[in-house]
XYZ file of C-alpha atoms in Angstrom:
722
model
C 111.391 96.385 91.873
C 109.794 99.542 90.386
C 109.846 102.651 92.574
C 106.066 103.066 92.508
C 105.713 99.567 93.963
C 108.163 100.437 96.754
C 106.202 103.586 97.587
C 102.911 101.665 97.612
C 104.464 99.150 100.026
C 105.858 101.993 102.144
C 102.543 103.871 102.412
C 100.658 100.666 103.076
C 102.958 100.081 106.054
C 102.206 103.588 107.352
C 98.467 103.704 106.708
C 97.029 100.226 106.819
C 99.547 97.987 108.504
C 97.644 95.451 110.607
C 99.284 94.649 113.916
C 98.549 91.781 116.255
C 98.301 92.516 119.972
C 101.630 91.540 121.553
C 103.238 93.018 124.711
C 106.714 94.424 125.198
C 109.499 92.256 126.630
C 110.289 93.656 130.113
C 113.872 92.397 129.780
C 114.607 94.934 127.027
C 115.669 97.639 129.473
C 118.393 98.289 132.037
C 117.930 100.267 135.241
C 121.431 101.714 135.490
C 121.256 102.998 139.068
C 120.004 99.611 140.317
C 122.587 97.654 138.287
C 125.467 99.815 139.588
C 124.290 99.341 143.205
C 124.866 103.011 144.046
C 123.277 102.543 147.487
C 126.466 100.746 148.603
C 128.837 103.189 146.883
C 130.341 105.786 149.198
C 133.195 107.599 147.435
C 131.901 110.643 145.577
C 128.210 109.638 145.577
C 125.532 110.403 148.193
C 121.857 109.449 148.213
C 119.652 112.562 148.321
C 116.070 113.634 147.662
C 115.142 113.584 143.982
C 112.480 115.147 141.797
C 110.070 112.523 143.146
C 110.109 109.735 145.746
C 109.316 106.818 143.422
C 113.022 106.019 142.878
C 116.400 106.776 144.426
C 118.428 109.856 143.483
C 122.170 110.381 143.968
C 124.384 113.468 144.243
C 127.624 113.178 142.243
C 130.172 115.331 144.065
C 133.246 117.125 142.747
C 135.818 114.548 143.920
C 137.736 111.673 142.363
C 135.418 108.715 141.861
C 135.017 105.569 139.757
C 131.328 104.786 139.128
C 131.257 102.028 136.514
C 129.604 98.663 135.947
C 130.853 95.325 137.229
C 132.003 92.805 134.559
C 128.734 90.810 134.648
C 126.681 93.999 134.190
C 128.901 95.072 131.286
C 128.398 91.682 129.627
C 124.628 92.020 130.073
C 124.799 95.469 128.450
C 126.834 94.116 125.499
C 124.213 91.421 124.908
C 121.331 93.926 125.101
C 122.956 96.250 122.554
C 123.821 93.445 120.119
C 122.111 93.912 116.718
C 119.783 96.580 118.154
C 118.925 99.500 115.863
C 116.605 101.255 118.317
C 117.339 102.343 121.887
C 116.712 105.246 124.259
C 118.713 106.563 127.208
C 116.651 108.553 129.677
C 117.358 110.154 133.029
C 116.183 112.892 135.389
C 119.054 115.260 136.235
C 119.799 118.444 138.163
C 123.173 119.789 137.022
C 125.198 122.370 138.903
C 124.965 125.689 137.015
C 127.595 126.445 134.360
C 129.438 123.117 134.786
C 130.219 120.419 132.233
C 130.135 116.680 132.669
C 129.230 113.291 131.208
C 125.895 111.827 132.327
C 126.483 108.363 130.821
C 129.346 106.829 128.860
C 129.655 103.379 127.269
C 133.194 102.997 126.004
C 136.050 100.616 125.312
C 139.428 102.253 126.013
C 139.304 105.532 124.006
C 136.315 104.581 121.831
C 132.929 106.048 122.840
C 130.017 103.896 121.629
C 127.418 105.917 123.511
C 128.110 109.034 125.536
C 125.743 111.804 126.625
C 127.497 114.974 127.789
C 126.084 118.289 129.028
C 128.342 121.325 128.593
C 127.426 124.323 130.720
C 130.346 126.244 129.244
C 128.939 126.175 125.704
C 125.295 125.392 126.638
C 125.278 122.188 124.592
C 124.107 118.604 124.924
C 126.529 116.326 123.076
C 126.006 112.800 121.824
C 129.275 110.952 121.151
C 129.172 107.643 119.258
C 131.083 105.450 116.767
C 130.240 104.901 113.090
C 132.229 102.335 111.097
C 135.102 102.541 113.571
C 135.285 106.348 113.497
C 134.189 108.741 116.280
C 131.164 110.952 115.662
C 129.656 113.785 117.737
C 126.312 115.543 117.490
C 126.237 118.916 119.291
C 122.709 119.989 120.284
C 122.558 123.580 121.635
C 120.591 123.543 124.889
C 121.216 124.899 128.394
C 120.717 122.053 130.869
C 123.363 123.092 133.434
C 121.095 125.629 135.156
C 120.525 124.061 138.579
C 116.958 123.046 137.646
C 115.458 119.560 137.318
C 115.234 118.260 133.746
C 113.970 115.042 132.185
C 116.226 114.117 129.264
C 115.638 111.296 126.739
C 117.935 110.594 123.777
C 116.430 108.128 121.260
C 118.271 106.483 118.354
C 116.458 104.613 115.584
C 119.024 103.485 112.971
C 120.173 106.837 111.519
C 117.439 108.886 113.233
C 118.277 110.899 116.383
C 115.594 112.375 118.654
C 116.153 114.480 121.803
C 113.415 115.192 124.338
C 113.935 117.513 127.304
C 111.123 117.848 129.852
C 108.832 115.897 127.466
C 109.359 118.459 124.690
C 110.848 117.387 121.358
C 113.946 119.603 121.151
C 115.910 118.152 118.226
C 115.374 115.630 115.447
C 118.275 114.778 113.138
C 119.522 112.270 110.584
C 122.950 110.954 111.624
C 125.380 108.208 110.625
C 124.052 104.905 112.000
C 125.818 104.185 115.354
C 127.611 100.906 115.981
C 125.684 98.844 118.558
C 127.731 95.641 118.529
C 129.939 96.582 121.471
C 133.375 94.902 121.602
C 134.405 92.752 124.587
C 135.787 94.893 127.389
C 133.248 97.693 126.886
C 132.151 99.274 130.150
C 129.441 101.637 131.387
C 130.335 104.760 133.385
C 127.748 106.890 135.174
C 128.436 110.563 135.861
C 131.896 110.513 134.250
C 133.784 109.598 131.067
C 136.567 107.657 132.796
C 138.637 107.832 135.979
C 139.848 111.390 135.380
C 137.606 113.176 132.892
C 134.038 114.352 132.389
C 133.041 114.379 136.075
C 129.348 115.314 136.309
C 128.383 117.626 139.183
C 124.777 117.331 140.278
C 121.997 114.794 140.893
C 121.002 111.846 138.669
C 117.735 109.924 139.046
C 115.850 107.342 136.927
C 118.800 106.446 134.660
C 117.632 103.772 132.206
C 118.378 102.363 128.745
C 115.286 101.152 126.835
C 115.787 98.786 123.879
C 112.522 99.292 121.986
C 111.068 101.875 119.598
C 110.024 105.257 121.018
C 111.467 104.503 124.451
C 110.957 108.128 125.507
C 107.286 107.285 126.079
C 108.438 105.399 129.190
C 109.410 108.790 130.621
C 106.614 110.827 129.011
C 103.624 108.505 128.431
C 101.405 111.315 127.118
C 103.543 111.881 124.037
C 102.208 110.486 120.753
C 104.392 108.056 118.865
C 105.109 108.668 115.202
C 104.635 105.970 112.575
C 106.862 104.446 111.463
C 110.362 104.696 112.980
C 113.511 104.895 110.911
C 114.257 101.279 111.831
C 110.841 100.242 110.506
C 111.688 101.801 107.151
C 115.177 100.254 107.049
C 113.674 96.854 107.835
C 111.288 97.327 104.925
C 114.116 98.320 102.587
C 116.210 95.367 103.788
C 113.259 93.084 103.117
C 112.980 94.461 99.596
C 116.712 93.896 99.081
C 116.389 90.301 100.291
C 113.490 89.778 97.889
C 115.583 91.185 95.058
C 118.378 88.755 95.907
C 115.894 85.905 95.874
C 114.419 87.237 92.624
C 117.839 87.210 90.963
C 118.392 83.567 91.927
C 114.896 82.538 90.959
C 115.221 84.295 87.597
C 118.220 82.144 86.726
C 116.418 78.978 87.822
C 113.240 79.903 85.947
C 115.176 80.553 82.739
C 116.662 77.065 83.011
C 113.280 75.516 83.853
C 111.548 77.243 80.949
C 114.107 75.786 78.574
C 113.508 72.296 79.935
C 109.719 72.636 79.864
C 109.400 74.224 76.447
C 109.012 70.786 74.834
C 106.135 69.823 77.135
C 103.801 72.734 76.325
C 101.629 70.629 73.992
C 101.322 67.683 76.372
C 98.177 67.078 78.445
C 99.029 66.096 82.025
C 96.351 65.369 84.592
C 97.402 66.571 88.045
C 96.933 63.871 90.677
C 97.487 63.630 94.444
C 99.387 60.906 96.280
C 98.493 60.330 99.946
C 99.798 57.472 102.112
C 100.800 55.489 99.038
C 97.389 55.918 97.357
C 96.915 57.881 94.117
C 93.864 60.115 93.751
C 92.727 61.769 90.509
C 91.742 65.420 90.205
C 88.461 66.184 92.095
C 88.515 62.786 93.868
C 87.282 62.937 97.487
C 87.956 60.643 100.442
C 87.781 60.518 104.243
C 91.035 60.838 106.131
C 90.192 58.445 108.944
C 93.228 59.210 111.072
C 92.357 62.890 111.319
C 88.598 62.842 110.784
C 88.724 65.094 107.754
C 87.027 65.185 104.355
C 89.712 65.629 101.686
C 89.638 66.493 97.967
C 92.327 66.464 95.276
C 92.283 69.857 93.491
C 94.796 70.419 90.681
C 97.456 68.316 92.379
C 96.952 69.830 95.856
C 95.166 68.154 98.756
C 92.525 70.263 100.529
C 91.071 68.879 103.753
C 88.352 70.146 106.079
C 87.581 68.701 109.487
C 84.231 67.004 109.808
C 81.668 68.990 111.800
C 80.059 66.965 114.579
C 76.329 67.411 115.355
C 75.280 68.309 118.911
C 74.560 65.318 121.162
C 71.511 65.112 123.450
C 72.293 61.959 125.442
C 69.678 60.372 127.725
C 70.198 60.585 131.520
C 71.584 57.034 131.620
C 74.261 57.605 128.949
C 77.301 59.799 128.293
C 79.045 61.066 125.093
C 82.271 59.161 124.409
C 84.766 58.608 121.601
C 84.460 55.230 119.857
C 87.274 53.675 117.848
C 86.790 54.176 114.115
C 84.459 57.161 114.532
C 85.397 60.839 114.538
C 82.446 62.243 116.485
C 81.400 61.302 119.993
C 78.377 58.997 120.409
C 76.034 58.297 123.343
C 76.855 55.121 125.319
C 75.358 53.743 128.562
C 77.132 54.859 131.706
C 78.098 52.797 134.758
C 77.782 53.702 138.446
C 79.905 52.150 141.203
C 79.889 53.426 144.781
C 78.441 56.741 143.696
C 81.120 57.227 141.016
C 79.941 57.645 137.407
C 82.022 55.982 134.671
C 81.723 56.476 130.915
C 82.123 53.754 128.304
C 85.707 52.429 128.332
C 86.658 53.862 131.723
C 88.013 51.515 134.369
C 87.925 51.291 138.169
C 90.157 49.289 140.495
C 88.282 47.492 143.272
C 89.320 43.990 144.365
C 89.906 43.519 140.662
C 89.978 45.729 137.585
C 86.613 46.421 135.982
C 85.716 48.336 132.785
C 82.426 49.995 131.840
C 80.974 48.273 128.732
C 77.395 48.800 127.606
C 76.374 50.063 131.038
C 77.857 47.045 132.852
C 81.128 46.751 134.781
C 83.070 43.878 133.219
C 86.026 42.232 134.970
C 89.365 42.710 133.189
C 91.938 39.947 133.580
C 94.828 41.312 131.512
C 98.115 41.796 133.404
C 99.679 45.226 133.899
C 102.990 45.829 132.039
C 106.218 46.096 134.072
C 107.382 49.644 134.960
C 110.922 50.977 134.650
C 110.813 53.270 137.696
C 110.946 53.073 141.484
C 107.800 52.471 143.547
C 107.689 56.064 144.787
C 107.351 57.226 141.167
C 104.349 54.958 140.467
C 101.091 56.837 139.869
C 97.595 55.520 139.074
C 95.977 57.318 136.113
C 92.397 58.510 136.373
C 89.818 55.820 135.394
C 92.529 53.195 134.843
C 93.697 50.095 136.700
C 97.399 49.918 135.838
C 99.961 52.339 137.287
C 102.422 54.259 135.133
C 105.696 56.100 135.839
C 105.589 59.746 136.886
C 105.864 62.023 133.835
C 103.965 59.602 131.609
C 102.852 61.055 128.244
C 99.074 60.560 128.426
C 98.570 62.604 125.241
C 100.319 59.920 123.202
C 97.435 57.533 123.955
C 94.810 59.939 125.261
C 91.911 62.006 123.902
C 91.561 62.901 120.231
C 91.714 66.712 120.123
C 90.449 68.780 117.181
C 92.611 71.112 115.101
C 91.667 74.150 117.222
C 92.407 72.437 120.528
C 95.534 70.866 121.944
C 96.227 68.010 124.313
C 97.688 68.852 127.725
C 99.315 66.371 130.107
C 98.418 66.418 133.805
C 99.664 64.275 136.694
C 97.143 61.493 136.186
C 95.400 62.218 132.877
C 95.335 64.180 129.641
C 92.677 66.682 128.541
C 91.899 68.742 125.465
C 92.094 72.530 125.827
C 91.055 75.171 123.331
C 93.839 77.251 121.816
C 94.006 80.978 122.529
C 91.243 82.801 120.688
C 88.959 79.726 120.531
C 86.055 78.478 122.675
C 84.699 74.966 123.220
C 81.672 73.754 121.250
C 78.837 72.745 123.620
C 81.295 72.525 126.505
C 83.485 69.914 124.779
C 87.082 71.233 124.565
C 87.982 68.548 122.043
C 86.131 70.638 119.467
C 86.670 74.410 119.506
C 85.520 77.268 117.325
C 86.952 80.724 116.737
C 85.947 83.563 119.075
C 84.858 86.588 117.073
C 86.438 89.232 119.310
C 85.081 91.981 117.078
C 81.432 90.894 117.298
C 81.749 90.046 121.006
C 83.334 93.450 121.793
C 86.330 91.639 123.296
C 88.921 93.725 121.417
C 90.967 96.821 122.256
C 90.649 98.661 118.944
C 90.252 102.367 119.636
C 89.076 105.399 117.698
C 89.737 105.615 113.954
C 90.209 101.830 113.619
C 88.207 98.856 112.347
C 88.339 95.519 114.162
C 89.086 92.595 111.793
C 88.491 89.085 113.122
C 91.108 86.428 112.315
C 91.342 82.727 113.256
C 92.323 82.722 116.925
C 92.978 86.466 117.144
C 92.120 89.857 115.657
C 93.759 92.972 114.319
C 92.998 96.693 114.272
C 93.076 98.296 110.806
C 93.200 102.059 110.337
C 90.220 103.655 108.612
C 91.067 105.552 105.392
C 92.939 108.776 106.055
C 94.552 107.571 109.297
C 97.919 105.972 110.166
C 98.937 103.667 112.982
C 99.993 105.118 116.338
C 100.330 101.801 118.167
C 98.862 98.288 118.071
C 95.317 99.479 118.744
C 94.912 103.123 117.675
C 95.415 105.368 114.645
C 95.867 109.094 114.151
C 94.961 111.425 111.321
C 97.292 111.650 108.302
C 97.851 114.837 106.297
C 99.474 113.961 102.961
C 101.269 117.290 102.528
C 101.941 117.729 106.239
C 101.129 120.710 108.449
C 103.673 123.499 108.079
C 105.041 125.965 110.594
C 104.248 123.757 113.577
C 100.633 122.957 112.643
C 98.911 119.822 113.963
C 97.087 117.230 111.829
C 93.702 116.665 113.550
C 91.711 114.956 110.760
C 92.551 113.520 107.315
C 94.226 116.369 105.398
C 93.021 118.903 107.980
C 95.468 120.981 110.023
C 95.069 123.183 113.073
C 97.473 126.075 112.489
C 99.548 127.985 115.057
C 98.999 131.652 115.651
C 99.941 133.713 112.599
C 99.248 131.053 109.922
C 96.241 129.707 108.016
C 95.388 127.523 105.002
C 94.742 123.784 104.540
C 98.372 123.041 105.375
C 99.166 126.184 107.415
C 101.102 127.434 104.378
C 99.702 131.066 104.292
C 101.788 135.105 106.384
C 98.363 136.093 108.229
C 98.718 139.800 107.792
C 98.116 141.163 111.290
C 98.860 144.668 110.068
C 96.155 144.634 107.349
C 93.640 142.936 109.653
C 94.501 145.365 112.502
C 95.041 142.502 114.942
C 98.520 143.746 115.904
C 99.483 145.323 119.238
C 101.789 148.112 118.047
C 101.202 151.279 120.051
C 102.090 154.945 120.222
C 103.901 156.159 117.111
C 105.249 152.743 116.026
C 104.374 151.292 112.623
C 103.246 147.640 112.074
C 105.535 145.561 109.797
C 104.114 142.191 108.671
C 106.489 139.191 109.037
C 106.223 135.449 108.360
C 104.150 134.051 111.212
C 103.908 137.364 113.075
C 104.634 141.077 112.943
C 107.070 143.717 114.204
C 106.682 147.278 115.421
C 108.992 150.004 114.087
C 109.201 153.433 115.683
C 110.705 155.835 113.074
C 109.887 159.134 114.768
C 107.560 160.856 117.185
C 107.417 161.834 120.867
C 106.914 158.235 121.994
C 110.086 157.006 120.232
C 112.302 157.236 123.321
C 114.998 154.794 122.178
C 114.252 152.482 125.127
C 114.627 148.698 124.630
C 112.112 145.983 125.616
C 113.961 143.166 127.427
C 112.639 140.017 129.173
C 109.158 141.480 129.712
C 110.530 144.759 131.016
C 112.093 147.950 129.633
C 115.728 149.047 129.560
C 116.333 152.785 129.264
C 118.284 154.231 126.356
C 121.958 154.157 127.431
C 121.441 151.644 130.279
C 124.136 148.933 130.828
C 123.481 145.574 132.587
C 124.760 142.013 133.020
C 122.692 139.112 131.657
C 121.083 136.905 134.319
C 121.747 133.704 132.362
C 125.316 134.672 131.392
C 127.314 136.596 133.951
C 130.205 136.907 131.502
C 128.260 139.109 129.066
C 127.449 142.811 129.448
C 124.648 144.447 127.419
C 123.628 148.021 126.658
C 120.562 149.742 125.168
C 121.168 152.308 122.411
C 118.403 153.905 120.323
C 116.015 150.999 120.727
C 118.599 148.278 119.979
C 120.401 145.946 122.404
C 124.144 145.262 122.004
C 125.949 142.554 124.034
C 129.634 141.643 124.381
C 131.900 139.529 126.567
C 133.251 141.151 129.726
C 136.843 142.408 129.261
C 139.412 140.486 131.346
C 141.976 142.374 133.487
C 144.226 139.767 135.087
C 145.890 142.519 137.215
C 142.580 143.136 138.980
C 142.513 140.971 142.169
C 138.682 140.773 142.029
C 138.559 139.534 138.424
C 135.875 136.854 137.809
C 137.898 133.669 137.151
C 134.872 131.939 135.693
C 134.633 134.530 132.934
C 138.421 134.983 132.683
C 139.969 131.498 133.119
C 143.238 132.684 131.588
C 143.768 134.704 134.790
C 143.510 131.575 136.986
C 147.001 130.492 138.142
C 145.880 128.001 140.827
C 147.357 124.481 140.588
C 143.920 122.957 141.244
C 142.604 124.695 138.111
C 145.101 122.957 135.797
C 144.091 120.036 133.533
C 145.748 116.862 132.286
C 145.204 116.060 128.607
C 143.321 112.911 127.535
C 146.540 110.870 127.453
C 147.567 112.007 130.944
C 150.955 113.326 129.800
C 150.586 117.088 129.334
C 149.439 119.755 131.812
C 147.357 122.749 130.687
C 146.515 125.964 132.550
C 142.947 127.144 132.983
C 141.879 128.865 129.773
C 144.279 126.912 127.509
C 142.969 125.333 124.279
C 144.209 122.290 122.328
C 143.098 119.752 119.709
C 142.557 116.031 120.414
C 140.971 113.342 118.200
C 139.345 115.863 115.863
C 137.942 117.822 118.816
C 138.663 121.297 120.166
C 139.357 121.096 123.909
C 139.578 123.708 126.649
C 140.708 123.689 130.291
C 138.480 125.627 132.700
C 139.040 125.521 136.466
C 140.499 122.007 136.316
C 137.800 120.669 134.018
C 138.316 119.569 130.382
C 135.568 120.397 127.907
C 135.782 119.210 124.273
C 133.578 119.767 121.234
C 133.834 118.717 117.564
C 136.032 120.725 115.230
C 134.020 122.897 112.883
C 134.463 121.624 109.322
C 133.683 123.745 106.246
C 130.350 123.054 104.545
C 130.746 121.144 101.269
C 128.288 121.544 98.423
C 129.397 118.394 96.578
C 127.307 115.213 96.434
C 129.984 112.737 97.578
C 132.563 113.152 100.353
C 135.293 111.065 101.990
C 137.528 111.554 105.040
C 141.132 110.693 104.198
C 143.389 108.809 106.594
C 144.769 111.119 109.293
C 142.364 113.976 108.524
C 139.340 115.216 110.496
C 137.212 116.940 107.867
C 135.725 115.427 104.696
C 136.807 116.269 101.150
C 134.828 116.221 97.923
C 135.178 113.172 95.651
C 133.586 112.716 92.234
C 133.370 108.909 92.264
C 130.532 107.579 94.474
C 132.478 104.330 94.870
C 135.146 106.268 96.839
C 132.635 107.994 99.120
C 132.589 106.781 102.727
C 129.579 108.850 103.756
C 126.751 108.648 101.244
C 123.012 109.273 101.601
C 121.376 106.463 99.666
C 118.498 107.420 97.383
C 116.351 104.314 96.795
C 115.050 105.908 93.596
C 118.558 105.546 92.074
C 118.733 101.846 91.138
C 121.348 99.618 89.456
C 121.100 96.621 87.107
C 123.019 93.500 88.150
C 124.397 90.845 85.774
C 120.994 89.067 85.761
C 119.254 92.257 84.650
C 117.521 92.597 88.034
C 117.019 96.148 89.354
C 118.792 96.726 92.685
C 117.967 99.434 95.234
C 120.674 101.909 96.211
C 122.525 100.454 99.209
C 121.904 96.794 98.327
C 124.830 94.332 98.246
C 125.201 91.155 96.168
C 127.826 88.657 94.986
C 128.881 88.955 91.341
C 127.638 86.052 89.213
C 130.430 83.549 88.525
C 132.829 85.290 90.935
C 132.121 84.313 94.568
C 134.949 86.522 95.870
C 133.624 89.712 94.238
C 131.050 91.768 96.158
C 129.095 94.553 94.471
C 127.100 97.425 95.963
C 124.671 99.869 94.373
C 125.574 103.455 95.244
C 122.963 105.830 93.831
C 122.935 104.300 90.350
C 126.633 103.278 90.243
C 127.707 99.634 90.627
C 130.781 99.495 92.900
C 132.555 96.126 93.119
C 135.493 94.960 95.232
C 137.447 91.700 95.489
C 138.022 89.933 98.815
C 141.720 88.962 98.719
C 141.381 86.502 101.606
C 138.552 84.770 99.724
C 140.770 84.517 96.614
C 143.579 83.035 98.685
C 141.316 80.419 100.288
C 139.738 79.442 96.955
């Protein structure tokens, strides 16, 4: 498929994709605190007051504990994660200052499939996961271990990672797609990694996993959703790949068919229609008596339309009824017996069975058929004389319902009911017509949309220049985006942050030239991108003092940072210099938090991940491609720093932690697919990068397009079995 066609499809999804109004499945979420039944857990967990009173909050104390899911909860979690490409973990937490711990971990033995960790030692939030059987970690610098309440939401959409803290978008990254098909035996841990490691110290409230796009909106409903998600795009690409696979097969079949049909090009063949054993010529019309439709044969295809019935104005002594052999109801005399009104064909059981015919009750002598059920299950249908068994299918013999209505069985009768989005014609639910929700103002389309009526439903289309936000609303779209944090408020119109201007916020307002700066005394204004700076080269007001946290530090002053007690700073000639506090282990009042190497207490020692080796506080070691450190009895690990590679293709060799450059894309195990780089298969069909197909004539050979290169491999087990 040509690239321009793919882009047209892509933009049409973003800008004019029509969406029907469906609700979210409430089962696509898990309330972790409720599932773990923390109310009845005593060891290491205590119920306390939370950020709010709408849900329970629990204090995770610094003791040995085992807070994990029961087997049936783990199985439920495995089923929820299966084949899901989009999910969000969210929680409200208050973490003890400068501590490290795991908020949530889903793991099987040593494999982490989802783990959210907050390190107060390195001021990081870490997301641990598994990609193609290998561990991966994303380190997101942020200080959450500060003793304050924080709302945290980590969203994953295929290879797209999004982190919100306190309803602010903190990080957005492209990562390797996590594995979501959890193996049997996987378990969920709350507030710890396992029995011994990653113990979280603080309060957790509102812990949930949401299995739907943009799950963070559950926590922060005022945030706008973006369109579309990464999973939406991958679904589109997968759909294109499936179409290409179908195209390749159809191409082969069409080539064969064209060869067979080449001899028939000069023949004249009249296309006919065959219905119920009867042959109709082109443009022939007939009445389909069984379904009350007018049908026509058009170029070999049968087109039928239901007959429209005229409104009936029956006299007071008659009622509209269906008559055998006719599609529309007709007026027939009614019968009255004991104050009960009966229509033509209805029966009443008195001393004998009588049926209304032509306005007269006629005695019926036919015997009732035997029933294959007990007497207690006998029921008498409405307007009938013979009983039937409970659960009888009245629709099989009951009213004739039109194509926009459906028959519904009741205890003693069957009735026609209009389908959703349709309304009865003149009060008769056997015949229903479409409700125009748009004209009747019965829709939920909001600003920047156009309501489009459809048979039985409606959709909300975006007006030109807008893209979908959700099922019913659209937001402005700026083709070139809004730079430097600008906001798109109308089609191709941005509202720019302070310091920037232009249609796309692309232009260095020069505060110095416009004299809108705030430099004072003898300082000079220096224009910068998005702002300005003040430089004080000389003069009586150039004291060498340093502005710091809204105040002023005197030249030569030394102080300790409030947010980091292990750092000491000094002001010298207008510049601030900071360094780590020197450690003197001979000093009995040394700060062990800042100098863990001076801590000789047994309680401050750590066991390694395998439980075999003991480390002192302050010791460092490497485990599973991570750098680990022991601090006051607590193990903190972070990914090893690998050198940046400028090559296009990389691969991680067996037993190594960091990738190496490779020249052959077929050897690369971590490749960013570019759908503009296509490949030609053996049928001559263009394949998108990332698509997989079976080689023609070789069912055991699988090929994959990797950025323009066709990479094929043979399945040895397939060869053996064939």
